[in-house]
mmCIF file of C-alpha atoms in Angstrom:
data_model
loop_
_atom_site.group_PDB
_atom_site.id
_atom_site.type_symbol
_atom_site.label_atom_id
_atom_site.label_comp_id
_atom_site.label_asym_id
_atom_site.label_seq_id
_atom_site.Cartn_x
_atom_site.Cartn_y
_atom_site.Cartn_z
ATOM 1 C CA UNK E 13 -16.252 -0.302 1.511
ATOM 2 C CA UNK E 14 -15.153 -0.538 -2.112
ATOM 3 C CA UNK E 15 -14.130 -4.066 -3.072
ATOM 4 C CA UNK E 16 -11.326 -4.480 -5.593
ATOM 5 C CA UNK E 17 -11.164 -7.715 -7.571
ATOM 6 C CA UNK E 18 -8.159 -8.621 -9.697
ATOM 7 C CA UNK E 19 -7.926 -11.279 -12.344
ATOM 8 C CA UNK E 20 -6.242 -13.556 -12.816
ATOM 9 C CA UNK E 21 -4.897 -14.383 -9.328
ATOM 10 C CA UNK E 22 -1.852 -15.959 -10.911
ATOM 11 C CA UNK E 23 -0.328 -15.942 -14.328
ATOM 12 C CA UNK E 24 2.556 -17.755 -16.001
ATOM 13 C CA UNK E 25 4.286 -16.042 -18.884
ATOM 14 C CA UNK E 26 7.580 -15.898 -20.735
ATOM 15 C CA UNK E 27 10.106 -13.151 -21.292
ATOM 16 C CA UNK E 28 8.898 -11.030 -24.190
ATOM 17 C CA UNK E 29 5.212 -11.821 -23.680
ATOM 18 C CA UNK E 30 2.529 -9.152 -23.506
ATOM 19 C CA UNK E 31 0.588 -9.465 -20.266
ATOM 20 C CA UNK E 32 -2.644 -7.856 -19.096
ATOM 21 C CA UNK E 33 -4.006 -7.825 -15.541
ATOM 22 C CA UNK E 34 -7.486 -6.569 -14.835
ATOM 23 C CA UNK E 35 -8.955 -4.904 -11.769
ATOM 24 C CA UNK E 36 -12.636 -4.318 -11.125
ATOM 25 C CA UNK E 37 -14.067 -2.010 -8.482
ATOM 26 C CA UNK E 38 -17.384 -2.694 -6.776
ATOM 27 C CA UNK E 39 -18.506 0.874 -7.547
ATOM 28 C CA UNK E 40 -17.494 3.778 -9.734
ATOM 29 C CA UNK E 41 -14.084 5.090 -8.656
ATOM 30 C CA UNK E 42 -13.705 7.414 -11.660
ATOM 31 C CA UNK E 43 -9.969 7.050 -12.271
ATOM 32 C CA UNK E 44 -8.685 6.848 -8.690
ATOM 33 C CA UNK E 45 -6.822 3.626 -9.312
ATOM 34 C CA UNK E 46 -3.173 2.831 -8.680
ATOM 35 C CA UNK E 47 -0.977 -0.151 -9.514
ATOM 36 C CA UNK E 48 1.936 -1.529 -7.474
ATOM 37 C CA UNK E 49 4.602 -4.140 -8.026
ATOM 38 C CA UNK E 50 5.936 -6.156 -5.094
ATOM 39 C CA UNK E 51 8.857 -8.555 -5.070
ATOM 40 C CA UNK E 52 9.408 -11.082 -2.257
ATOM 41 C CA UNK E 53 10.682 -9.497 0.939
ATOM 42 C CA UNK E 54 10.416 -5.981 -0.464
ATOM 43 C CA UNK E 55 8.046 -3.072 -0.078
ATOM 44 C CA UNK E 56 5.547 -2.419 -2.855
ATOM 45 C CA UNK E 57 6.586 -0.025 -5.601
ATOM 46 C CA UNK E 58 4.185 2.416 -7.236
ATOM 47 C CA UNK E 59 3.980 1.836 -11.004
ATOM 48 C CA UNK E 60 0.881 3.666 -12.239
ATOM 49 C CA UNK E 61 -1.218 6.335 -10.524
ATOM 50 C CA UNK E 62 -4.624 7.741 -11.361
ATOM 51 C CA UNK E 63 -5.265 4.863 -13.750
ATOM 52 C CA UNK E 64 -2.856 5.747 -16.534
ATOM 53 C CA UNK E 65 0.009 7.927 -15.266
ATOM 54 C CA UNK E 66 3.419 6.302 -15.277
ATOM 55 C CA UNK E 67 5.359 6.912 -12.066
ATOM 56 C CA UNK E 68 8.746 8.551 -12.576
ATOM 57 C CA UNK E 69 11.440 5.989 -13.321
ATOM 58 C CA UNK E 70 9.053 3.190 -14.287
ATOM 59 C CA UNK E 71 9.782 1.692 -17.727
ATOM 60 C CA UNK E 72 7.405 2.602 -20.532
ATOM 61 C CA UNK E 73 6.542 -1.068 -21.162
ATOM 62 C CA UNK E 74 4.135 -0.642 -18.214
ATOM 63 C CA UNK E 75 0.849 1.067 -18.986
ATOM 64 C CA UNK E 76 -2.510 1.464 -17.343
ATOM 65 C CA UNK E 77 -5.980 2.204 -18.645
ATOM 66 C CA UNK E 78 -9.600 2.252 -17.646
ATOM 67 C CA UNK E 79 -12.159 4.315 -15.807
ATOM 68 C CA UNK E 80 -15.273 3.836 -13.759
ATOM 69 C CA UNK E 81 -15.111 0.255 -12.507
ATOM 70 C CA UNK E 82 -12.824 -1.555 -14.944
ATOM 71 C CA UNK E 83 -9.073 -1.086 -15.204
ATOM 72 C CA UNK E 84 -6.123 -2.841 -16.768
ATOM 73 C CA UNK E 85 -2.367 -2.987 -16.287
ATOM 74 C CA UNK E 86 -0.425 -4.032 -19.360
ATOM 75 C CA UNK E 87 3.210 -5.020 -19.625
ATOM 76 C CA UNK E 88 4.071 -4.846 -23.303
ATOM 77 C CA UNK E 89 7.138 -7.089 -23.318
ATOM 78 C CA UNK E 90 7.987 -8.950 -20.121
ATOM 79 C CA UNK E 91 11.495 -8.597 -18.770
ATOM 80 C CA UNK E 92 13.124 -10.907 -16.191
ATOM 81 C CA UNK E 93 12.706 -8.312 -13.438
ATOM 82 C CA UNK E 94 8.955 -8.065 -14.002
ATOM 83 C CA UNK E 95 8.157 -11.396 -12.388
ATOM 84 C CA UNK E 96 6.486 -10.263 -9.180
ATOM 85 C CA UNK E 97 3.091 -9.748 -7.576
ATOM 86 C CA UNK E 98 0.947 -6.861 -8.770
ATOM 87 C CA UNK E 99 -1.754 -5.073 -6.773
ATOM 88 C CA UNK E 100 -4.367 -2.528 -7.719
ATOM 89 C CA UNK E 101 -5.605 -0.049 -5.112
ATOM 90 C CA UNK E 102 -8.382 2.514 -5.068
ATOM 91 C CA UNK E 103 -7.829 6.009 -3.698
ATOM 92 C CA UNK E 104 -11.400 7.214 -4.306
ATOM 93 C CA UNK E 105 -12.485 6.832 -0.692
ATOM 94 C CA UNK E 106 -11.506 5.504 2.703
ATOM 95 C CA UNK E 107 -10.931 2.836 3.668
ATOM 96 C CA UNK E 108 -8.340 2.489 0.952
ATOM 97 C CA UNK E 109 -8.621 -0.994 -0.472
ATOM 98 C CA UNK E 110 -6.366 -3.250 -2.505
ATOM 99 C CA UNK E 111 -7.025 -6.046 -4.908
ATOM 100 C CA UNK E 112 -5.985 -9.501 -3.745
ATOM 101 C CA UNK E 113 -2.919 -9.467 -5.993
ATOM 102 C CA UNK E 114 -1.812 -11.157 -9.201
ATOM 103 C CA UNK E 115 1.300 -13.310 -8.999
ATOM 104 C CA UNK E 116 3.203 -13.288 -12.267
ATOM 105 C CA UNK E 117 5.752 -16.048 -12.624
ATOM 106 C CA UNK E 118 7.949 -17.541 -15.298
ATOM 107 C CA UNK E 119 6.428 -20.179 -17.561
ATOM 108 C CA UNK M 15 16.300 11.166 -1.730
ATOM 109 C CA UNK M 16 12.985 10.629 0.008
ATOM 110 C CA UNK M 17 13.152 7.876 2.601
ATOM 111 C CA UNK M 18 11.013 6.249 5.272
ATOM 112 C CA UNK M 19 12.460 3.985 7.951
ATOM 113 C CA UNK M 20 10.198 2.008 10.272
ATOM 114 C CA UNK M 21 11.206 0.652 13.659
ATOM 115 C CA UNK M 22 9.670 -0.782 16.790
ATOM 116 C CA UNK M 23 8.425 -4.142 15.600
ATOM 117 C CA UNK M 24 8.843 -7.328 17.592
ATOM 118 C CA UNK M 25 7.157 -10.182 19.423
ATOM 119 C CA UNK M 26 4.242 -9.349 21.710
ATOM 120 C CA UNK M 27 1.637 -11.441 23.509
ATOM 121 C CA UNK M 28 -2.056 -11.229 22.643
ATOM 122 C CA UNK M 29 -3.591 -8.296 24.471
ATOM 123 C CA UNK M 30 -0.282 -6.469 24.584
ATOM 124 C CA UNK M 31 0.800 -3.138 23.116
ATOM 125 C CA UNK M 32 3.486 -1.933 20.769
ATOM 126 C CA UNK M 33 4.421 1.414 19.243
ATOM 127 C CA UNK M 34 5.884 1.620 15.770
ATOM 128 C CA UNK M 35 7.826 4.609 14.497
ATOM 129 C CA UNK M 36 8.511 5.794 10.973
ATOM 130 C CA UNK M 37 11.306 8.315 10.436
ATOM 131 C CA UNK M 38 10.999 10.441 7.311
ATOM 132 C CA UNK M 39 13.689 12.290 5.409
ATOM 133 C CA UNK M 40 14.234 13.895 2.029
ATOM 134 C CA UNK M 41 10.771 15.405 1.615
ATOM 135 C CA UNK M 42 8.441 17.819 3.362
ATOM 136 C CA UNK M 43 7.037 15.519 6.039
ATOM 137 C CA UNK M 44 4.897 18.185 7.680
ATOM 138 C CA UNK M 45 2.940 18.665 4.446
ATOM 139 C CA UNK M 46 2.497 14.955 3.800
ATOM 140 C CA UNK M 47 -0.504 12.792 4.531
ATOM 141 C CA UNK M 48 0.774 9.474 5.819
ATOM 142 C CA UNK M 49 -0.640 5.969 5.946
ATOM 143 C CA UNK M 50 0.195 2.621 7.504
ATOM 144 C CA UNK M 51 -0.272 -0.499 5.387
ATOM 145 C CA UNK M 52 0.263 -4.040 6.647
ATOM 146 C CA UNK M 53 0.830 -7.430 5.094
ATOM 147 C CA UNK M 54 0.232 -10.659 6.965
ATOM 148 C CA UNK M 55 2.623 -13.508 6.124
ATOM 149 C CA UNK M 56 1.859 -14.829 2.653
ATOM 150 C CA UNK M 57 -1.117 -12.485 2.258
ATOM 151 C CA UNK M 58 -1.993 -9.312 0.387
ATOM 152 C CA UNK M 59 -1.775 -5.666 1.338
ATOM 153 C CA UNK M 60 -4.181 -4.144 3.851
ATOM 154 C CA UNK M 61 -4.549 -0.453 4.602
ATOM 155 C CA UNK M 62 -4.482 0.225 8.349
ATOM 156 C CA UNK M 63 -5.132 3.945 8.560
ATOM 157 C CA UNK M 64 -3.867 7.424 7.775
ATOM 158 C CA UNK M 65 -3.259 10.837 9.217
ATOM 159 C CA UNK M 66 -3.610 14.068 7.315
ATOM 160 C CA UNK M 67 -1.148 16.921 7.524
ATOM 161 C CA UNK M 68 -1.797 19.462 10.280
ATOM 162 C CA UNK M 69 -2.561 22.111 7.690
ATOM 163 C CA UNK M 70 -5.319 19.833 6.398
ATOM 164 C CA UNK M 71 -6.662 19.241 9.882
ATOM 165 C CA UNK M 72 -4.419 16.430 11.142
ATOM 166 C CA UNK M 73 -7.366 14.053 11.344
ATOM 167 C CA UNK M 74 -7.140 10.277 11.268
ATOM 168 C CA UNK M 75 -9.058 7.468 9.594
ATOM 169 C CA UNK M 76 -8.793 3.770 10.364
ATOM 170 C CA UNK M 77 -9.715 0.437 8.868
ATOM 171 C CA UNK M 78 -12.538 -1.333 10.695
ATOM 172 C CA UNK M 79 -10.357 -4.203 12.057
ATOM 173 C CA UNK M 80 -8.124 -1.772 13.993
ATOM 174 C CA UNK M 81 -10.566 1.037 14.837
ATOM 175 C CA UNK M 82 -10.508 1.719 18.582
ATOM 176 C CA UNK M 83 -7.304 -0.284 19.144
ATOM 177 C CA UNK M 84 -4.742 1.501 16.965
ATOM 178 C CA UNK M 85 -3.835 5.201 17.026
ATOM 179 C CA UNK M 86 -1.833 7.049 14.404
ATOM 180 C CA UNK M 87 0.001 10.222 15.396
ATOM 181 C CA UNK M 88 2.775 12.403 14.090
ATOM 182 C CA UNK M 89 5.532 14.649 15.404
ATOM 183 C CA UNK M 90 6.398 17.054 12.636
ATOM 184 C CA UNK M 91 9.273 18.517 14.686
ATOM 185 C CA UNK M 92 10.912 15.088 14.558
ATOM 186 C CA UNK M 93 9.703 14.116 11.070
ATOM 187 C CA UNK M 94 8.261 10.989 12.622
ATOM 188 C CA UNK M 95 5.036 9.054 12.240
ATOM 189 C CA UNK M 96 3.764 6.694 14.927
ATOM 190 C CA UNK M 97 1.404 3.753 15.181
ATOM 191 C CA UNK M 98 0.305 2.895 18.705
ATOM 192 C CA UNK M 99 -1.152 -0.601 18.739
ATOM 193 C CA UNK M 100 -3.126 -1.757 21.782
ATOM 194 C CA UNK M 101 -5.126 -4.906 22.554
ATOM 195 C CA UNK M 102 -3.146 -6.756 19.920
ATOM 196 C CA UNK M 103 -4.605 -9.895 18.393
ATOM 197 C CA UNK M 104 -2.949 -12.835 16.679
ATOM 198 C CA UNK M 105 -4.425 -11.632 13.395
ATOM 199 C CA UNK M 106 -2.472 -8.372 13.697
ATOM 200 C CA UNK M 107 0.700 -10.341 12.922
ATOM 201 C CA UNK M 108 2.136 -8.692 9.804
ATOM 202 C CA UNK M 109 4.829 -6.554 8.286
ATOM 203 C CA UNK M 110 3.845 -2.933 8.847
ATOM 204 C CA UNK M 111 4.796 -0.330 6.267
ATOM 205 C CA UNK M 112 4.512 3.429 6.485
ATOM 206 C CA UNK M 113 3.847 5.235 3.239
ATOM 207 C CA UNK M 114 2.982 8.638 1.872
ATOM 208 C CA UNK M 115 -0.613 9.405 0.888
ATOM 209 C CA UNK M 116 -3.198 10.579 -0.297
ATOM 210 C CA UNK M 117 -3.701 9.890 -3.970
ATOM 211 C CA UNK M 118 -1.203 7.070 -4.263
ATOM 212 C CA UNK M 119 1.254 5.389 -1.934
ATOM 213 C CA UNK M 120 4.385 6.781 -3.524
ATOM 214 C CA UNK M 121 7.130 6.381 -0.919
ATOM 215 C CA UNK M 122 7.372 3.253 1.239
ATOM 216 C CA UNK M 123 9.530 2.220 4.134
ATOM 217 C CA UNK M 124 11.196 -1.190 4.296
ATOM 218 C CA UNK M 125 8.649 -2.458 6.795
ATOM 219 C CA UNK M 126 8.842 -3.729 10.367
ATOM 220 C CA UNK M 127 7.585 -7.132 11.484
ATOM 221 C CA UNK M 128 5.058 -7.439 14.293
ATOM 222 C CA UNK M 129 4.387 -10.915 15.647
ATOM 223 C CA UNK M 130 1.539 -11.462 18.095
ATOM 224 C CA UNK M 131 1.878 -14.843 19.750
ATOM 225 C CA UNK M 132 1.646 -16.431 23.171
#
């Protein structure tokens, strides 16, 4: 199985900050990497697919990059609604696997 | 608007069974690959398994922890996805989400809670 490792596990930041979350795969997944945002009590929401494609309706302050084993999610200027938990997920092979999550909270 | 609505969750004793349903609307369900993803209380997301569309063979794949105990099926005439869960264990306690596949989990249901406890 492909292991997905996110860092950091938690992060405190302020509105307006630029934030970067990283995700590393245990093997080459080319660009089959997706990012999700989850708020408490809600279903996850797809933000970025295939490493760098912004899902329809997602603000442009979210961006994704990377290939192979190393990927990043960047939020260019944090907004109040961005404080949530973020997960990466590989769709290169089954079983599909997720990172452990990065909890982003207000400093 | 595309929508998924899960149902069927509840409290069950260890060793028991439960069947979850996921009703789809607003998109071509018969052409969609579908997955189940679960989340234990306070934990991260875990993929449970998926079923391909019938035109792509209708085959299933499962995560190792549920292989042999869980079965995913679909009824395209009813636009409904199912998860039959047998021999339930305490560690199967989670919110269960259905979601569209394969390249990314684009559409999600609201989730249904399954609690396995004596």
